[in-house]
CSV table of C-alpha atoms and ligand atoms in Angstrom, one decimal:
chain,number,residue,atom,x,y,z
B,26,MET,CA,-4.8,22.9,24.7
B,27,VAL,CA,-6.8,24.7,22.3
B,28,LYS,CA,-5.2,25.6,18.9
B,29,SER,CA,-6.9,27.5,16.2
B,30,ASP,CA,-4.8,27.8,13.0
B,31,GLN,CA,-5.6,28.5,9.6
B,32,TYR,CA,-4.2,26.1,6.9
B,33,ASP,CA,-4.6,25.8,3.1
B,34,VAL,CA,-5.3,22.1,3.5
B,35,ILE,CA,-5.5,19.6,6.4
B,36,VAL,CA,-4.6,16.0,5.7
B,37,MET,CA,-6.2,13.6,8.3
B,38,GLY,CA,-4.1,10.4,8.6
B,39,ILE,CA,-0.5,10.5,8.0
B,40,GLY,CA,0.0,6.9,6.8
B,41,SER,CA,1.1,5.7,3.5
B,42,MET,CA,-1.1,7.8,1.4
B,43,GLY,CA,-1.5,10.8,3.9
B,44,LEU,CA,2.2,11.3,4.2
B,45,SER,CA,2.7,11.4,0.3
B,46,ALA,CA,-0.1,13.8,-0.1
B,47,ALA,CA,1.3,16.2,2.5
B,48,TYR,CA,4.7,15.9,0.7
B,49,TYR,CA,3.3,16.8,-2.8
B,50,LEU,CA,1.0,19.4,-1.4
B,51,SER,CA,3.6,21.4,0.5
B,52,ARG,CA,5.9,21.0,-2.5
B,53,ALA,CA,3.2,22.8,-4.4
B,54,GLY,CA,3.5,25.6,-1.8
B,55,LEU,CA,0.4,25.2,0.3
B,56,LYS,CA,0.4,25.6,4.1
B,57,VAL,CA,-0.2,21.9,5.1
B,58,LEU,CA,-1.1,20.6,8.4
B,59,GLY,CA,-0.8,16.7,8.7
B,60,LEU,CA,-2.7,14.9,11.7
B,61,GLU,CA,-1.9,11.3,12.7
B,62,ARG,CA,-3.4,9.5,15.6
B,63,PHE,CA,-0.4,7.2,16.4
B,64,SER,CA,3.4,7.8,15.4
B,65,ILE,CA,4.3,8.5,11.7
B,66,CYS,CA,5.1,4.9,10.5
B,67,ASN,CA,3.3,2.7,13.1
B,68,ASP,CA,2.4,-1.0,13.5
B,69,GLN,CA,-1.3,-0.5,14.1
B,70,ALA,CA,-2.4,0.4,10.6
B,71,SER,CA,-2.0,-0.9,7.0
B,72,HIS,CA,1.9,-0.2,6.5
B,73,SER,CA,3.3,-2.6,9.0
B,74,GLY,CA,5.7,-5.3,7.8
B,75,GLU,CA,9.0,-3.6,6.6
B,76,THR,CA,8.5,-4.1,2.8
B,77,ARG,CA,6.1,-3.8,-0.1
B,78,LEU,CA,6.2,-5.4,-3.4
B,79,ILE,CA,6.3,-3.3,-6.5
B,80,ARG,CA,5.5,-4.6,-9.9
B,81,ARG,CA,4.3,-3.2,-13.2
B,82,SER,CA,2.6,-5.9,-15.0
B,83,TYR,CA,-0.6,-5.7,-13.2
B,84,PHE,CA,-3.2,-8.6,-13.1
B,85,GLU,CA,-5.6,-6.6,-10.8
B,86,HIS,CA,-6.7,-4.3,-13.7
B,87,PRO,CA,-4.5,-3.1,-16.6
B,88,ASP,CA,-5.7,0.7,-16.1
B,89,TYR,CA,-3.3,0.7,-13.0
B,90,VAL,CA,-0.2,0.6,-15.4
B,91,PRO,CA,-0.4,4.2,-16.5
B,92,LEU,CA,-0.3,5.0,-12.7
B,93,LEU,CA,2.5,2.7,-12.0
B,94,ASP,CA,4.7,4.6,-14.5
B,95,VAL,CA,3.9,7.7,-12.4
B,96,ALA,CA,4.8,5.9,-9.1
B,97,TYR,CA,8.0,4.2,-10.6
B,98,ARG,CA,9.1,7.8,-11.8
B,99,ASN,CA,8.3,9.4,-8.5
B,100,TRP,CA,9.8,6.7,-6.4
B,101,GLN,CA,13.2,7.2,-8.5
B,102,SER,CA,12.8,11.0,-8.1
B,103,LEU,CA,12.5,10.5,-4.2
B,104,GLU,CA,15.6,8.5,-4.0
B,105,ARG,CA,17.5,10.9,-6.1
B,106,ILE,CA,16.4,13.9,-3.9
B,107,SER,CA,17.2,12.2,-0.6
B,108,HIS,CA,20.2,10.0,-1.7
B,109,GLU,CA,18.3,7.1,0.2
B,110,ARG,CA,17.6,3.7,-1.4
B,111,LEU,CA,13.9,2.9,-1.3
B,112,PHE,CA,13.5,0.4,-4.2
B,113,TYR,CA,15.2,-2.9,-4.5
B,114,LYS,CA,15.0,-4.3,-8.1
B,115,THR,CA,15.2,-8.0,-7.3
B,116,GLY,CA,12.9,-9.1,-10.3
B,117,LEU,CA,9.7,-11.1,-9.4
B,118,TYR,CA,8.3,-14.4,-10.7
B,119,TYR,CA,4.6,-14.8,-11.3
B,120,LEU,CA,3.8,-18.6,-10.7
B,121,GLY,CA,0.7,-20.6,-11.6
B,122,ASP,CA,-1.3,-22.0,-14.3
B,123,ARG,CA,-1.6,-20.1,-17.3
B,124,ASN,CA,-5.4,-20.2,-17.2
B,125,ASN,CA,-5.5,-18.6,-13.6
B,126,PRO,CA,-6.1,-14.9,-13.1
B,127,VAL,CA,-2.6,-14.1,-12.0
B,128,ILE,CA,-0.9,-15.4,-15.1
B,129,SER,CA,-3.5,-14.5,-17.4
B,130,GLY,CA,-3.7,-11.0,-16.2
B,131,VAL,CA,0.0,-10.4,-16.3
B,132,ARG,CA,0.1,-11.6,-19.9
B,133,GLU,CA,-2.6,-9.2,-20.7
B,134,SER,CA,-1.1,-6.0,-19.0
B,135,ALA,CA,2.2,-6.9,-20.3
B,136,GLY,CA,1.0,-7.2,-23.9
B,137,LEU,CA,-1.2,-4.0,-23.6
B,138,TYR,CA,1.4,-1.9,-22.2
B,139,ASP,CA,4.5,-3.4,-23.6
B,140,ILE,CA,6.1,-4.4,-20.3
B,141,HIS,CA,8.9,-6.7,-20.3
B,142,VAL,CA,8.1,-10.1,-18.9
B,143,GLU,CA,9.8,-13.4,-19.7
B,144,GLU,CA,8.5,-17.0,-19.8
B,145,LYS,CA,11.0,-18.3,-17.6
B,146,GLN,CA,11.5,-21.4,-15.3
B,147,TYR,CA,12.3,-20.6,-11.6
B,148,ILE,CA,15.4,-22.5,-11.0
B,149,GLY,CA,15.1,-24.5,-7.7
B,150,LEU,CA,11.4,-24.2,-7.4
B,151,ASN,CA,9.4,-27.5,-6.9
B,152,PRO,CA,8.0,-27.9,-10.5
B,153,GLY,CA,4.7,-29.4,-8.8
B,154,VAL,CA,3.9,-26.0,-7.4
B,155,ALA,CA,3.4,-24.0,-10.6
B,156,LYS,CA,2.9,-25.2,-14.3
B,157,ASP,CA,3.9,-21.8,-15.8
B,158,SER,CA,6.1,-18.9,-14.6
B,159,PHE,CA,6.7,-15.4,-16.0
B,160,TYR,CA,9.6,-13.3,-14.8
B,161,GLU,CA,9.3,-9.5,-14.6
B,162,PRO,CA,12.9,-8.2,-14.1
B,163,GLU,CA,12.0,-4.6,-13.3
B,164,ALA,CA,9.9,-5.5,-10.3
B,165,GLY,CA,11.1,-5.7,-6.7
B,166,TYR,CA,10.3,-4.4,-3.3
B,167,LEU,CA,10.1,-1.0,-1.3
B,168,ASP,CA,11.6,-0.3,2.0
B,169,VAL,CA,8.6,1.1,4.0
B,170,GLN,CA,10.5,2.5,7.0
B,171,ALA,CA,13.0,4.2,4.7
B,172,SER,CA,10.3,5.7,2.5
B,173,PHE,CA,8.3,7.2,5.5
B,174,GLU,CA,11.7,8.7,6.9
B,175,VAL,CA,12.5,10.3,3.6
B,176,LEU,CA,8.9,11.5,3.0
B,177,LYS,CA,8.6,12.8,6.7
B,178,GLU,CA,11.9,14.7,6.4
B,179,LEU,CA,11.3,16.2,3.0
B,180,THR,CA,7.7,17.2,4.0
B,181,LEU,CA,8.7,19.0,7.3
B,182,ASN,CA,11.6,20.8,5.3
B,183,GLN,CA,9.0,22.2,2.9
B,184,GLY,CA,7.4,23.8,6.0
B,185,ALA,CA,4.4,21.6,6.6
B,186,ASP,CA,3.3,20.9,10.2
B,187,LEU,CA,2.9,17.1,11.0
B,188,GLN,CA,1.2,16.4,14.3
B,189,GLU,CA,1.7,12.7,15.7
B,190,ASN,CA,-0.4,11.2,18.4
B,191,GLU,CA,-3.4,13.5,17.8
B,192,GLU,CA,-6.6,11.9,16.6
B,193,VAL,CA,-9.1,13.7,14.4
B,194,LEU,CA,-12.6,13.3,16.1
B,195,GLY,CA,-14.6,15.1,13.3
B,196,TRP,CA,-14.9,17.9,10.8
B,197,GLU,CA,-17.4,20.4,9.8
B,198,GLN,CA,-18.0,22.6,6.7
B,199,LYS,CA,-18.2,26.2,7.7
B,200,GLU,CA,-18.8,29.2,5.6
B,201,ASP,CA,-15.3,30.0,5.1
B,202,GLY,CA,-13.8,26.5,5.0
B,203,PHE,CA,-13.7,23.5,7.3
B,204,GLU,CA,-13.2,23.2,11.0
B,205,VAL,CA,-11.2,20.0,12.2
B,206,VAL,CA,-11.5,18.9,15.8
B,207,THR,CA,-9.1,16.6,17.4
B,208,ASP,CA,-8.6,15.3,20.7
B,209,LYS,CA,-6.0,18.2,21.4
B,210,GLY,CA,-7.9,21.2,19.8
B,211,ALA,CA,-9.3,22.6,16.6
B,212,TYR,CA,-7.8,23.8,13.3
B,213,HIS,CA,-9.3,25.5,10.2
B,214,ALA,CA,-8.5,25.0,6.4
B,215,ASN,CA,-9.9,25.8,3.0
B,216,LYS,CA,-9.6,22.0,1.9
B,217,ILE,CA,-9.4,18.7,3.4
B,218,VAL,CA,-7.9,15.4,2.5
B,219,ILE,CA,-9.0,12.2,4.2
B,220,THR,CA,-6.4,9.4,4.3
B,221,VAL,CA,-7.4,7.5,7.5
B,222,GLY,CA,-7.3,4.1,5.8
B,223,ALA,CA,-9.2,1.6,7.8
B,224,TRP,CA,-11.0,4.2,9.9
B,225,VAL,CA,-12.4,6.0,7.1
B,226,ASN,CA,-16.0,5.3,7.9
B,227,ARG,CA,-15.7,7.0,11.2
B,228,LEU,CA,-14.8,10.5,9.6
B,229,VAL,CA,-17.0,10.4,6.4
B,230,ASP,CA,-20.0,8.6,5.0
B,231,ILE,CA,-19.2,7.8,1.5
B,232,GLU,CA,-21.9,5.1,1.4
B,233,ILE,CA,-19.5,2.2,0.2
B,234,ASP,CA,-19.2,-1.0,1.9
B,235,LEU,CA,-15.7,-1.1,2.9
B,236,VAL,CA,-14.4,-4.2,4.6
B,237,THR,CA,-11.5,-4.2,7.1
B,238,THR,CA,-9.6,-7.5,7.4
B,239,ARG,CA,-6.9,-9.0,9.5
B,240,GLN,CA,-3.8,-10.0,7.5
B,241,VAL,CA,-0.8,-11.9,8.8
B,242,LEU,CA,2.9,-11.9,7.8
B,243,ALA,CA,5.8,-14.1,8.8
B,244,TRP,CA,9.6,-14.3,8.4
B,245,PHE,CA,11.6,-17.2,8.1
B,246,GLY,CA,15.3,-18.1,8.4
B,247,CYS,CA,16.7,-20.7,6.0
B,248,ASN,CA,19.3,-23.6,7.0
B,249,ASP,CA,21.1,-22.7,3.7
B,250,ASP,CA,22.9,-19.5,4.3
B,251,GLN,CA,23.7,-18.9,0.6
B,252,PHE,CA,20.0,-19.5,-0.3
B,253,ASP,CA,18.4,-16.4,-1.8
B,254,ILE,CA,15.5,-15.9,-4.4
B,255,PRO,CA,13.8,-13.0,-6.3
B,256,CYS,CA,10.5,-11.8,-5.0
B,257,TRP,CA,7.5,-14.1,-6.2
B,258,CYS,CA,3.7,-14.3,-6.3
B,259,LEU,CA,2.2,-17.6,-6.3
B,260,ASP,CA,-1.4,-18.4,-7.5
B,261,HIS,CA,-1.9,-21.5,-5.3
B,262,PRO,CA,-2.4,-24.8,-7.2
B,263,GLU,CA,-5.1,-25.8,-4.7
B,264,GLY,CA,-7.0,-22.5,-5.1
B,265,LYS,CA,-6.1,-21.0,-1.8
B,266,GLY,CA,-5.6,-17.7,-3.4
B,267,ILE,CA,-2.5,-15.8,-3.8
B,268,TYR,CA,0.8,-16.1,-1.7
B,269,TYR,CA,3.9,-13.9,-2.0
B,270,GLY,CA,7.4,-13.7,-0.8
B,271,PHE,CA,10.5,-11.6,-0.7
B,272,SER,CA,14.2,-12.0,-1.1
B,273,ARG,CA,16.1,-12.5,1.9
B,274,SER,CA,16.5,-9.4,4.1
B,275,GLU,CA,18.0,-9.2,7.6
B,276,SER,CA,14.7,-10.4,9.0
B,277,GLY,CA,14.7,-13.4,6.9
B,278,PHE,CA,12.5,-14.5,3.9
B,279,LYS,CA,9.0,-12.7,4.4
B,280,ILE,CA,5.7,-14.3,3.1
B,281,GLY,CA,2.2,-13.3,3.2
B,282,HIS,CA,-1.1,-14.4,1.9
B,283,HIS,CA,-3.1,-12.1,-0.3
B,284,PHE,CA,-6.8,-13.1,0.6
B,285,THR,CA,-9.7,-11.5,2.3
B,286,GLY,CA,-8.8,-12.2,5.9
B,287,GLU,CA,-10.9,-12.3,9.1
B,288,VAL,CA,-13.4,-9.2,9.2
B,289,VAL,CA,-12.2,-7.1,12.1
B,290,ASP,CA,-12.7,-3.8,13.9
B,291,PRO,CA,-9.2,-2.1,13.4
B,292,ASN,CA,-9.4,-0.8,17.0
B,293,GLN,CA,-10.0,-4.3,18.4
B,294,MET,CA,-7.9,-6.6,16.1
B,295,ASP,CA,-6.1,-9.6,17.6
B,296,ARG,CA,-2.3,-8.8,17.0
B,297,GLN,CA,-1.2,-12.4,18.0
B,298,VAL,CA,-0.4,-14.9,15.3
B,299,SER,CA,-1.4,-18.4,15.8
B,300,ASN,CA,0.8,-21.6,15.4
B,301,GLU,CA,-1.7,-22.5,12.6
B,302,GLU,CA,-1.2,-19.4,10.6
B,303,VAL,CA,2.6,-19.7,10.9
B,304,GLN,CA,2.3,-23.5,9.7
B,305,GLU,CA,0.3,-22.5,6.8
B,306,LEU,CA,2.8,-19.9,5.6
B,307,GLN,CA,5.7,-22.1,6.5
B,308,SER,CA,4.0,-25.0,4.6
B,309,VAL,CA,4.1,-22.8,1.2
B,310,LEU,CA,7.7,-22.2,1.5
B,311,LEU,CA,8.4,-25.8,2.3
B,312,ASP,CA,6.4,-27.0,-0.7
B,313,MET,CA,8.1,-24.5,-3.1
B,314,PHE,CA,11.6,-25.5,-1.9
B,315,PRO,CA,11.5,-28.9,-0.5
B,316,ASP,CA,15.2,-29.4,-0.1
B,317,LYS,CA,15.3,-26.4,2.4
B,318,ASP,CA,14.4,-26.1,5.8
B,319,PHE,CA,12.5,-22.8,7.1
B,320,ARG,CA,12.4,-21.8,10.7
B,321,LEU,CA,10.0,-19.0,12.1
B,322,LYS,CA,11.8,-15.7,13.1
B,323,LYS,CA,9.0,-13.2,13.6
B,324,THR,CA,5.4,-12.6,12.7
B,325,ALA,CA,3.3,-9.4,12.2
B,326,THR,CA,-0.5,-8.4,11.6
B,327,CYS,CA,-1.6,-5.7,9.2
B,328,ILE,CA,-5.1,-4.5,8.0
B,329,TYR,CA,-6.5,-4.5,4.4
B,330,THR,CA,-9.3,-2.1,3.8
B,331,ASN,CA,-11.2,-3.9,1.0
B,332,SER,CA,-13.5,-1.9,-1.3
B,333,PRO,CA,-16.4,-4.0,-3.0
B,334,ASP,CA,-14.4,-4.5,-6.4
B,335,GLU,CA,-10.9,-4.3,-4.5
B,336,HIS,CA,-10.1,-1.3,-6.6
B,337,PHE,CA,-9.0,2.0,-4.8
B,338,ILE,CA,-11.2,4.8,-4.0
B,339,LEU,CA,-9.8,8.2,-5.0
B,340,ASP,CA,-12.3,11.0,-5.4
B,341,PHE,CA,-13.9,14.1,-4.1
B,342,VAL,CA,-16.4,13.6,-1.4
B,343,PRO,CA,-19.8,14.5,-2.8
B,344,ASP,CA,-21.5,17.7,-1.9
B,345,THR,CA,-18.2,19.3,-0.8
B,346,GLN,CA,-17.8,21.5,-3.9
B,347,GLU,CA,-14.7,19.6,-4.8
B,348,ARG,CA,-12.8,20.7,-1.6
B,349,VAL,CA,-12.6,17.4,0.3
B,350,VAL,CA,-10.8,14.4,-1.1
B,351,VAL,CA,-11.0,11.0,0.1
B,352,ALA,CA,-8.4,8.1,-0.7
B,353,THR,CA,-9.1,4.8,0.8
B,354,GLY,CA,-10.0,1.2,0.0
B,355,PHE,CA,-6.4,0.3,-1.1
B,356,SER,CA,-7.5,-3.4,-0.7
B,357,GLY,CA,-3.9,-4.9,0.0
B,358,HIS,CA,-2.1,-3.4,-3.1
B,359,GLY,CA,-1.8,0.4,-2.6
B,360,TYR,CA,1.7,0.9,-1.1
B,361,LYS,CA,3.5,0.8,-4.6
B,362,PHE,CA,1.3,3.8,-5.9
B,363,VAL,CA,2.2,6.1,-2.8
B,364,PRO,CA,4.0,8.7,-4.5
B,365,ALA,CA,1.5,8.7,-7.5
B,366,VAL,CA,-1.5,8.8,-5.1
B,367,GLY,CA,0.2,11.9,-3.4
B,368,GLU,CA,0.9,13.6,-6.7
B,369,ILE,CA,-2.8,13.0,-7.9
B,370,ILE,CA,-4.1,14.5,-4.5
B,371,SER,CA,-2.2,17.5,-4.7
B,372,ASP,CA,-3.5,17.9,-8.2
B,373,MET,CA,-7.2,17.5,-6.9
B,374,ILE,CA,-6.6,19.9,-4.1
B,375,THR,CA,-4.7,22.6,-6.2
B,376,LYS,CA,-6.5,22.3,-9.5
B,377,ALA,CA,-9.8,20.6,-8.7
B,378,THR,CA,-8.7,18.1,-11.3
B,379,THR,CA,-5.9,15.7,-12.4
B,380,SER,CA,-4.6,14.7,-15.9
B,381,HIS,CA,-3.9,11.2,-14.6
B,382,PRO,CA,-6.4,8.4,-15.6
B,383,ILE,CA,-8.3,7.9,-12.3
B,384,ASP,CA,-11.8,7.4,-13.5
B,385,PHE,CA,-11.8,3.8,-12.8
B,386,LEU,CA,-11.2,4.6,-9.0
B,387,SER,CA,-14.2,7.0,-8.8
B,388,LEU,CA,-17.1,6.7,-6.2
B,389,LYS,CA,-19.5,6.9,-9.2
B,390,ARG,CA,-18.6,3.5,-10.3
B,391,PHE,CA,-20.6,2.1,-7.4
B,392,ASP,CA,-23.8,4.1,-8.4
D,4,FAD,C1,-0.1,-7.6,5.1
D,4,FAD,C2,-0.2,-6.5,4.0
D,4,FAD,C3,0.5,-6.6,2.9
D,4,FAD,C4,0.7,-5.7,1.9
D,4,FAD,N1,1.5,-6.0,0.8
D,4,FAD,C5,1.6,-4.9,-0.2
D,4,FAD,C6,2.4,-5.1,-1.1
D,4,FAD,O1,3.3,-6.0,-1.3
D,4,FAD,N2,2.6,-4.2,-2.2
D,4,FAD,C7,1.6,-3.1,-2.4
D,4,FAD,O2,1.7,-2.3,-3.1
D,4,FAD,N3,0.8,-2.9,-1.2
D,4,FAD,C8,0.6,-3.7,-0.3
D,4,FAD,N4,-0.2,-3.7,0.9
D,4,FAD,C9,-1.2,-2.5,1.0
D,4,FAD,C10,-0.6,-1.3,1.3
D,4,FAD,O3,0.3,-1.4,2.3
D,4,FAD,C11,-1.8,-0.4,1.8
D,4,FAD,O4,-2.5,-0.5,0.6
D,4,FAD,C12,-1.3,1.1,2.2
D,4,FAD,O5,-0.6,1.0,3.3
D,4,FAD,C13,-2.8,1.7,2.5
D,4,FAD,O6,-2.3,3.2,2.8
D,4,FAD,P1,-3.3,4.0,3.6
D,4,FAD,O7,-2.7,5.3,3.5
D,4,FAD,O8,-4.7,3.9,3.1
D,4,FAD,O9,-3.6,3.5,5.1
D,4,FAD,P2,-2.4,3.6,6.4
D,4,FAD,O10,-1.1,3.4,5.9
D,4,FAD,O11,-3.0,2.7,7.3
D,4,FAD,O12,-2.6,5.2,6.9
D,4,FAD,C14,-3.8,5.6,7.5
D,4,FAD,C15,-3.3,6.4,8.8
D,4,FAD,O13,-4.3,7.1,9.1
D,4,FAD,C16,-4.3,7.1,10.5
D,4,FAD,N5,-5.5,7.6,11.2
D,4,FAD,C17,-6.7,6.6,11.3
D,4,FAD,N6,-7.6,7.4,11.9
D,4,FAD,C18,-7.2,8.5,12.2
D,4,FAD,C19,-7.6,9.7,12.8
D,4,FAD,N7,-9.1,9.7,13.4
D,4,FAD,N8,-6.9,10.7,13.1
D,4,FAD,C20,-5.6,10.8,12.8
D,4,FAD,N9,-5.1,9.8,12.0
D,4,FAD,C21,-5.7,8.7,11.8
D,4,FAD,C22,-3.7,5.8,10.9
D,4,FAD,O14,-3.1,5.7,12.2
D,4,FAD,C23,-2.8,5.4,9.8
D,4,FAD,O15,-1.4,5.8,10.1
D,4,FAD,C24,0.0,-4.6,2.0
D,4,FAD,C25,-0.9,-4.4,3.0
D,4,FAD,C26,-0.9,-5.3,4.0
D,4,FAD,C27,-1.8,-5.0,5.3
């Protein structure tokens, strides 16, 4: 079937950032089409695994903190509008040695932006695992499935068209805007947003070396039914990188390893999780809580799209007269920013600028 429709803006890739962009763009009154090659909320891309950490004291770069204020405000507003719970404020422990990047970065951004963190022991934790620990009471986790459901419903109610199972094959600048070709037809729009995550290189050449990696998650049950913990983030004492975990959910205790995993083609990634990978994650939990027993419940795989400096890319595509926005390279820490990124993309499309501080996310930093 050939379709030919005119839109104000087409959003390519209705994953984490694309759905949020479609929501804020349609809220601004634009005629929006969103195109997603899989289903909206799928297990093939970068948002699988049920939950995502959200925290304010940012060791990755203190410039994210003002954007986190926007994100926290917008998550709250989405909860208010939808009457659904998206954010679970469990608190979060940062664990490690005070000279390691996690702990020193937390202290730096907490001091710089007056974020409340407490130097506090994690009760029940094996003291050999971490010399120092800081607790951020305002941190916690987001429910990914619920967030997608809420944003999708609100976006559709605002009149946007969201097409699932439709793959964008390419796009071309024409005299009067853009033509977007999919495996089902063609559409026209005045402006374009590219939020295809790990597949960005297939749709636009931004001349940045983005590396897509396979990451693994696992959920464990515990022999102690009463046992629960706040979320945590551990700078591993043997230099193995950062491990992180969540409070108990229906699926169990979720744990992941934040590091650059095996470099993969996102279309051909191995979705099986090996026994060795499970044992590595299980051993971290057993080291942390040696008096407990943890048994595997389930596993998942997910993709990181890493930029060279592991900071996001959020900018206009060069030579498109500020009519094409690209948002990618979220490098394993983007989800908490979803409603901030959506609002900023909407600013960029409707006003060709934004008042939010995103210079540090520009393409020109790689020149
Ligand atoms: C294991 C793991 C743990 C993480 N933990 C955290 C965390 O605790 N906290 C946090 O803040 N962040 C976390 N992240 C990072 C966060 O989930 C990602 O940064 C975020 O999901 C990236 O969003 P995105 O929109 O760029 O990509 P995606 O959500 O993957 O969206 C891209 C979408 O584009 C679609 N698409 C691709 N090509 C096409 C095409 N040609 N046509 C149409 N559609 C297309 C894809 O199907 C996909 O749905 C984690 C990520 C992983 C993998």
